[in-house]
Amino acid sequence: MDLVLAIILGAAFGAVLDLVGATNPSVLGRMLSLKALSLMKAILLAIGIALILTFAGQMAGIVDVGHMSVKASYTGVFIGGMMLGLGWAVSGYCPGTGICALASGRRDALFYVAGGLLGALFYTLTYDQVKATGMLDDILGGKVTIGQIPGASYDALFPSLPGDLIGIGLGVVFILIAFVIPERLDGGQGVAVPAE
Amino acid sequence: MSVSWKLGGLMLGVVFFAAMLLVKPIGVSTQFVVLDGVIWDAINPQIITEGADGPVSEQSYLNKYAKNIAAPMNYSFVFVLAMMVGAAVSALARGGFGGEGPVPPLWAANFGASSWKRFAGSFLGGVIVLYGARLAGGCTSGHMMSGMSQTAVSGFIFAAGAFLVAVPVAMMMYKQEG
């Protein structure tokens, strides 16, 4: 059953990444250089919708709180995030969109995925040294959410705040930002997107 | 993009929610480590061995994923393989398979039409992204999208780091729009 769900959900995710333009490095580069923000708007809307459905679903008892998987906070999250940001800007791919781009026939993505396998291997080989720096030690309480989520096994950064309501409120904020930010900062239409 | 940002965002949000509802939050970058381990173990079968409580590895980082490397056809690995199928079918269906050729137009406008230059940039980017993603413990899917969708503090820290670097670097690199 799990594998059937993996196939259905994975295929849907891959197809949507393709349809939304996230596997196109030109779209990504125009977004990160703040030239065309449609993809940014789509991502913010997606996070907002996921937040509201997840936490409203939890409050209604439809979504199992036990399905949550909160990752730990540590200094390496920020440093690793910055590294990912650098490689993301250079290549126009993140791990998920890179493999989808490869599957959709982009030859440069083959080099990205090969580089990615090498980068992951470098991390494997340097893991003990990285760990020894203390960069992987928990900060801010480790695996925490913003507010306290009822029934969750995770602590909260702000235990007095209701985590589920915070989630819904944050979802509304993400959706509002998605609608408010312009598709282009220069106000114009820019150059036409080349026909594919 | 082939769909409007509203429809695209809605579909993306529903997929992330469906994964959370039915199984667990989406993540991708761990599977690069799993595939590394599978390849390494094929070359040197000593890398994953059978311990008292299942597969183990002398490589401390691979040891965390030893079970998945020994039996990769599990939910998370199959999910990533299915992503590739979904993306390929979608690209074929909209007639966009292969993109615009080996050099994306935005790259060509700023760095020329040389495919090897682009391949080198793409390769280097992949090395840095996956090192960073494993250091952070997740990538754009697992930390940024899934993490922030759960109000995970780590997701916000990750997103801050990623955009803090990605935006200025992209602004410097892509001055021509292409």
PDB file of C-alpha atoms in Angstrom, chain B residues 16-175:
ATOM      1  CA  PHE B  16       2.158  18.430  -0.110  1.00  0.00           C
ATOM      2  CA  PHE B  17      -1.012  18.149   1.979  1.00  0.00           C
ATOM      3  CA  ALA B  18      -1.975  14.782   0.452  1.00  0.00           C
ATOM      4  CA  ALA B  19       1.461  13.381   1.335  1.00  0.00           C
ATOM      5  CA  MET B  20       1.081  14.655   4.906  1.00  0.00           C
ATOM      6  CA  LEU B  21      -2.467  13.275   5.175  1.00  0.00           C
ATOM      7  CA  LEU B  22      -1.740   9.836   3.734  1.00  0.00           C
ATOM      8  CA  VAL B  23       1.880   9.035   4.658  1.00  0.00           C
ATOM      9  CA  LYS B  24       4.434  11.648   5.764  1.00  0.00           C
ATOM     10  CA  PRO B  25       5.907  14.976   4.599  1.00  0.00           C
ATOM     11  CA  ILE B  26       7.724  15.015   1.242  1.00  0.00           C
ATOM     12  CA  GLY B  27      11.535  14.933   1.160  1.00  0.00           C
ATOM     13  CA  VAL B  28      14.047  14.210  -1.599  1.00  0.00           C
ATOM     14  CA  SER B  29      17.710  14.828  -0.810  1.00  0.00           C
ATOM     15  CA  THR B  30      18.209  11.809   1.489  1.00  0.00           C
ATOM     16  CA  GLN B  31      17.718   9.588  -1.558  1.00  0.00           C
ATOM     17  CA  PHE B  32      20.964  10.938  -3.075  1.00  0.00           C
ATOM     18  CA  VAL B  33      22.749   9.426  -0.057  1.00  0.00           C
ATOM     19  CA  VAL B  34      20.785   6.190  -0.442  1.00  0.00           C
ATOM     20  CA  LEU B  35      21.721   5.939  -4.138  1.00  0.00           C
ATOM     21  CA  ASP B  36      25.374   6.707  -3.275  1.00  0.00           C
ATOM     22  CA  GLY B  37      25.228   3.895  -0.740  1.00  0.00           C
ATOM     23  CA  VAL B  38      23.637   1.467  -3.219  1.00  0.00           C
ATOM     24  CA  ILE B  39      26.346   2.233  -5.814  1.00  0.00           C
ATOM     25  CA  TRP B  40      29.153   2.056  -3.240  1.00  0.00           C
ATOM     26  CA  ASP B  41      27.829  -1.219  -1.875  1.00  0.00           C
ATOM     27  CA  ALA B  42      27.670  -2.657  -5.401  1.00  0.00           C
ATOM     28  CA  ILE B  43      31.357  -1.791  -5.894  1.00  0.00           C
ATOM     29  CA  ASN B  44      32.409  -2.817  -2.393  1.00  0.00           C
ATOM     30  CA  PRO B  45      29.904  -5.134  -0.626  1.00  0.00           C
ATOM     31  CA  GLN B  46      31.754  -4.553   2.676  1.00  0.00           C
ATOM     32  CA  ILE B  47      30.301  -1.044   2.940  1.00  0.00           C
ATOM     33  CA  ILE B  48      26.925  -2.343   4.181  1.00  0.00           C
ATOM     34  CA  THR B  49      27.105  -5.436   6.357  1.00  0.00           C
ATOM     35  CA  GLU B  50      24.573  -7.418   8.339  1.00  0.00           C
ATOM     36  CA  GLY B  51      24.693  -6.484  12.034  1.00  0.00           C
ATOM     37  CA  ALA B  52      22.846  -7.999  14.986  1.00  0.00           C
ATOM     38  CA  ASP B  53      19.835  -5.676  14.458  1.00  0.00           C
ATOM     39  CA  GLY B  54      19.871  -5.443  10.675  1.00  0.00           C
ATOM     40  CA  PRO B  55      22.123  -3.724   8.133  1.00  0.00           C
ATOM     41  CA  VAL B  56      24.936  -1.482   9.405  1.00  0.00           C
ATOM     42  CA  SER B  57      27.824   0.452   7.882  1.00  0.00           C
ATOM     43  CA  GLU B  58      31.290   1.419   9.076  1.00  0.00           C
ATOM     44  CA  GLN B  59      30.669   4.792   7.430  1.00  0.00           C
ATOM     45  CA  SER B  60      28.917   6.591  10.288  1.00  0.00           C
ATOM     46  CA  TYR B  61      26.715   8.683   7.998  1.00  0.00           C
ATOM     47  CA  LEU B  62      25.676   5.736   5.809  1.00  0.00           C
ATOM     48  CA  ASN B  63      24.934   3.769   8.971  1.00  0.00           C
ATOM     49  CA  LYS B  64      21.943   6.065   9.570  1.00  0.00           C
ATOM     50  CA  TYR B  65      20.482   4.906   6.250  1.00  0.00           C
ATOM     51  CA  ALA B  66      21.941   1.361   6.155  1.00  0.00           C
ATOM     52  CA  LYS B  67      18.504  -0.281   6.203  1.00  0.00           C
ATOM     53  CA  ASN B  68      17.284   1.803   3.250  1.00  0.00           C
ATOM     54  CA  ILE B  69      20.502   1.224   1.305  1.00  0.00           C
ATOM     55  CA  ALA B  70      20.258  -2.537   1.845  1.00  0.00           C
ATOM     56  CA  ALA B  71      16.609  -2.530   0.658  1.00  0.00           C
ATOM     57  CA  PRO B  72      16.102   0.631  -1.433  1.00  0.00           C
ATOM     58  CA  MET B  73      12.645  -0.205  -2.793  1.00  0.00           C
ATOM     59  CA  ASN B  74      10.905   1.538   0.101  1.00  0.00           C
ATOM     60  CA  TYR B  75       8.430   4.439   0.151  1.00  0.00           C
ATOM     61  CA  SER B  76      10.907   7.337  -0.048  1.00  0.00           C
ATOM     62  CA  PHE B  77      13.089   5.929  -2.828  1.00  0.00           C
ATOM     63  CA  VAL B  78      10.125   4.786  -4.941  1.00  0.00           C
ATOM     64  CA  PHE B  79       8.577   8.231  -4.396  1.00  0.00           C
ATOM     65  CA  VAL B  80      11.612   9.857  -6.043  1.00  0.00           C
ATOM     66  CA  LEU B  81      11.581   7.378  -8.943  1.00  0.00           C
ATOM     67  CA  ALA B  82       7.866   8.121  -9.418  1.00  0.00           C
ATOM     68  CA  MET B  83       8.630  11.867  -9.432  1.00  0.00           C
ATOM     69  CA  MET B  84      10.848  11.267 -12.443  1.00  0.00           C
ATOM     70  CA  VAL B  85       8.082   9.370 -14.235  1.00  0.00           C
ATOM     71  CA  GLY B  86       5.549  12.108 -13.438  1.00  0.00           C
ATOM     72  CA  ALA B  87       7.851  14.868 -14.671  1.00  0.00           C
ATOM     73  CA  ALA B  88       8.710  12.969 -17.848  1.00  0.00           C
ATOM     74  CA  VAL B  89       5.049  12.253 -18.686  1.00  0.00           C
ATOM     75  CA  SER B  90       4.087  15.882 -18.001  1.00  0.00           C
ATOM     76  CA  ALA B  91       6.934  17.237 -20.148  1.00  0.00           C
ATOM     77  CA  LEU B  92       6.018  14.872 -23.005  1.00  0.00           C
ATOM     78  CA  ALA B  93       2.311  15.710 -22.725  1.00  0.00           C
ATOM     79  CA  ARG B  94       2.908  19.450 -23.059  1.00  0.00           C
ATOM     80  CA  GLY B  95       5.498  18.960 -25.810  1.00  0.00           C
ATOM     81  CA  GLY B  96       8.352  20.372 -23.721  1.00  0.00           C
ATOM     82  CA  PHE B  97      10.540  17.268 -23.401  1.00  0.00           C
ATOM     83  CA  GLY B  98      14.241  18.202 -23.527  1.00  0.00           C
ATOM     84  CA  GLY B  99      13.627  21.818 -22.553  1.00  0.00           C
ATOM     85  CA  GLU B 100      15.163  24.390 -24.892  1.00  0.00           C
ATOM     86  CA  GLY B 101      18.198  22.201 -25.537  1.00  0.00           C
ATOM     87  CA  PRO B 102      21.302  21.686 -23.402  1.00  0.00           C
ATOM     88  CA  VAL B 103      21.793  25.384 -22.523  1.00  0.00           C
ATOM     89  CA  PRO B 104      18.869  27.182 -20.815  1.00  0.00           C
ATOM     90  CA  PRO B 105      18.132  30.599 -22.460  1.00  0.00           C
ATOM     91  CA  LEU B 106      18.789  32.579 -19.268  1.00  0.00           C
ATOM     92  CA  TRP B 107      22.209  30.936 -18.900  1.00  0.00           C
ATOM     93  CA  ALA B 108      22.985  31.451 -22.631  1.00  0.00           C
ATOM     94  CA  ALA B 109      22.099  35.157 -22.410  1.00  0.00           C
ATOM     95  CA  ASN B 110      24.611  35.657 -19.596  1.00  0.00           C
ATOM     96  CA  PHE B 111      27.332  33.064 -20.214  1.00  0.00           C
ATOM     97  CA  GLY B 112      27.093  32.150 -23.891  1.00  0.00           C
ATOM     98  CA  ALA B 113      25.943  29.087 -25.809  1.00  0.00           C
ATOM     99  CA  SER B 114      28.782  26.724 -24.791  1.00  0.00           C
ATOM    100  CA  SER B 115      27.172  23.534 -23.522  1.00  0.00           C
ATOM    101  CA  TRP B 116      30.284  22.413 -21.648  1.00  0.00           C
ATOM    102  CA  LYS B 117      30.377  25.650 -19.683  1.00  0.00           C
ATOM    103  CA  ARG B 118      26.743  25.078 -18.728  1.00  0.00           C
ATOM    104  CA  PHE B 119      27.388  21.418 -17.887  1.00  0.00           C
ATOM    105  CA  ALA B 120      30.279  22.492 -15.634  1.00  0.00           C
ATOM    106  CA  GLY B 121      28.079  25.073 -13.865  1.00  0.00           C
ATOM    107  CA  SER B 122      25.300  22.549 -13.477  1.00  0.00           C
ATOM    108  CA  PHE B 123      27.703  19.905 -12.096  1.00  0.00           C
ATOM    109  CA  LEU B 124      29.320  22.329  -9.650  1.00  0.00           C
ATOM    110  CA  GLY B 125      25.902  23.543  -8.525  1.00  0.00           C
ATOM    111  CA  GLY B 126      24.859  19.943  -7.869  1.00  0.00           C
ATOM    112  CA  VAL B 127      27.929  19.282  -5.703  1.00  0.00           C
ATOM    113  CA  ILE B 128      27.312  22.393  -3.573  1.00  0.00           C
ATOM    114  CA  VAL B 129      23.523  21.916  -3.312  1.00  0.00           C
ATOM    115  CA  LEU B 130      23.696  18.316  -2.127  1.00  0.00           C
ATOM    116  CA  TYR B 131      26.553  18.937   0.314  1.00  0.00           C
ATOM    117  CA  GLY B 132      24.532  21.815   1.741  1.00  0.00           C
ATOM    118  CA  ALA B 133      21.273  19.865   1.788  1.00  0.00           C
ATOM    119  CA  ARG B 134      22.822  16.975   3.700  1.00  0.00           C
ATOM    120  CA  LEU B 135      24.522  19.361   6.131  1.00  0.00           C
ATOM    121  CA  ALA B 136      21.163  21.066   6.681  1.00  0.00           C
ATOM    122  CA  GLY B 137      19.343  17.729   6.919  1.00  0.00           C
ATOM    123  CA  GLY B 138      16.969  18.460   4.041  1.00  0.00           C
ATOM    124  CA  CYS B 139      16.409  20.457   0.884  1.00  0.00           C
ATOM    125  CA  THR B 140      13.870  22.738  -0.709  1.00  0.00           C
ATOM    126  CA  SER B 141      11.226  20.005  -0.438  1.00  0.00           C
ATOM    127  CA  GLY B 142      11.909  18.600   3.004  1.00  0.00           C
ATOM    128  CA  HIS B 143      13.028  21.706   4.876  1.00  0.00           C
ATOM    129  CA  MET B 144      11.479  24.620   3.017  1.00  0.00           C
ATOM    130  CA  MET B 145       8.137  23.309   1.724  1.00  0.00           C
ATOM    131  CA  SER B 146       7.385  20.460   4.159  1.00  0.00           C
ATOM    132  CA  GLY B 147       9.100  22.190   7.088  1.00  0.00           C
ATOM    133  CA  MET B 148       7.370  25.536   6.808  1.00  0.00           C
ATOM    134  CA  SER B 149       4.055  23.746   6.086  1.00  0.00           C
ATOM    135  CA  GLN B 150       4.353  22.231   9.584  1.00  0.00           C
ATOM    136  CA  THR B 151       5.525  25.489  11.218  1.00  0.00           C
ATOM    137  CA  ALA B 152       8.885  23.786  11.884  1.00  0.00           C
ATOM    138  CA  VAL B 153      11.390  26.368  13.128  1.00  0.00           C
ATOM    139  CA  SER B 154      14.190  24.615  11.192  1.00  0.00           C
ATOM    140  CA  GLY B 155      12.294  25.171   7.928  1.00  0.00           C
ATOM    141  CA  PHE B 156      12.334  28.930   8.429  1.00  0.00           C
ATOM    142  CA  ILE B 157      16.048  28.923   9.369  1.00  0.00           C
ATOM    143  CA  PHE B 158      16.811  26.912   6.239  1.00  0.00           C
ATOM    144  CA  ALA B 159      14.736  29.151   3.946  1.00  0.00           C
ATOM    145  CA  ALA B 160      16.398  32.272   5.390  1.00  0.00           C
ATOM    146  CA  GLY B 161      19.873  30.871   4.689  1.00  0.00           C
ATOM    147  CA  ALA B 162      18.964  29.703   1.190  1.00  0.00           C
ATOM    148  CA  PHE B 163      17.375  32.947  -0.037  1.00  0.00           C
ATOM    149  CA  LEU B 164      19.963  35.128   1.721  1.00  0.00           C
ATOM    150  CA  VAL B 165      22.597  33.668  -0.612  1.00  0.00           C
ATOM    151  CA  ALA B 166      20.560  32.619  -3.656  1.00  0.00           C
ATOM    152  CA  VAL B 167      19.036  36.037  -4.379  1.00  0.00           C
ATOM    153  CA  PRO B 168      22.227  38.168  -4.435  1.00  0.00           C
ATOM    154  CA  VAL B 169      24.169  35.467  -6.308  1.00  0.00           C
ATOM    155  CA  ALA B 170      21.401  35.145  -8.921  1.00  0.00           C
ATOM    156  CA  MET B 171      21.186  38.938  -9.254  1.00  0.00           C
ATOM    157  CA  MET B 172      24.928  39.089  -9.930  1.00  0.00           C
ATOM    158  CA  MET B 173      24.901  36.135 -12.315  1.00  0.00           C
ATOM    159  CA  TYR B 174      21.771  36.787 -14.363  1.00  0.00           C
ATOM    160  CA  LYS B 175      21.939  40.451 -15.357  1.00  0.00           C
TER     161      LYS B 175
END
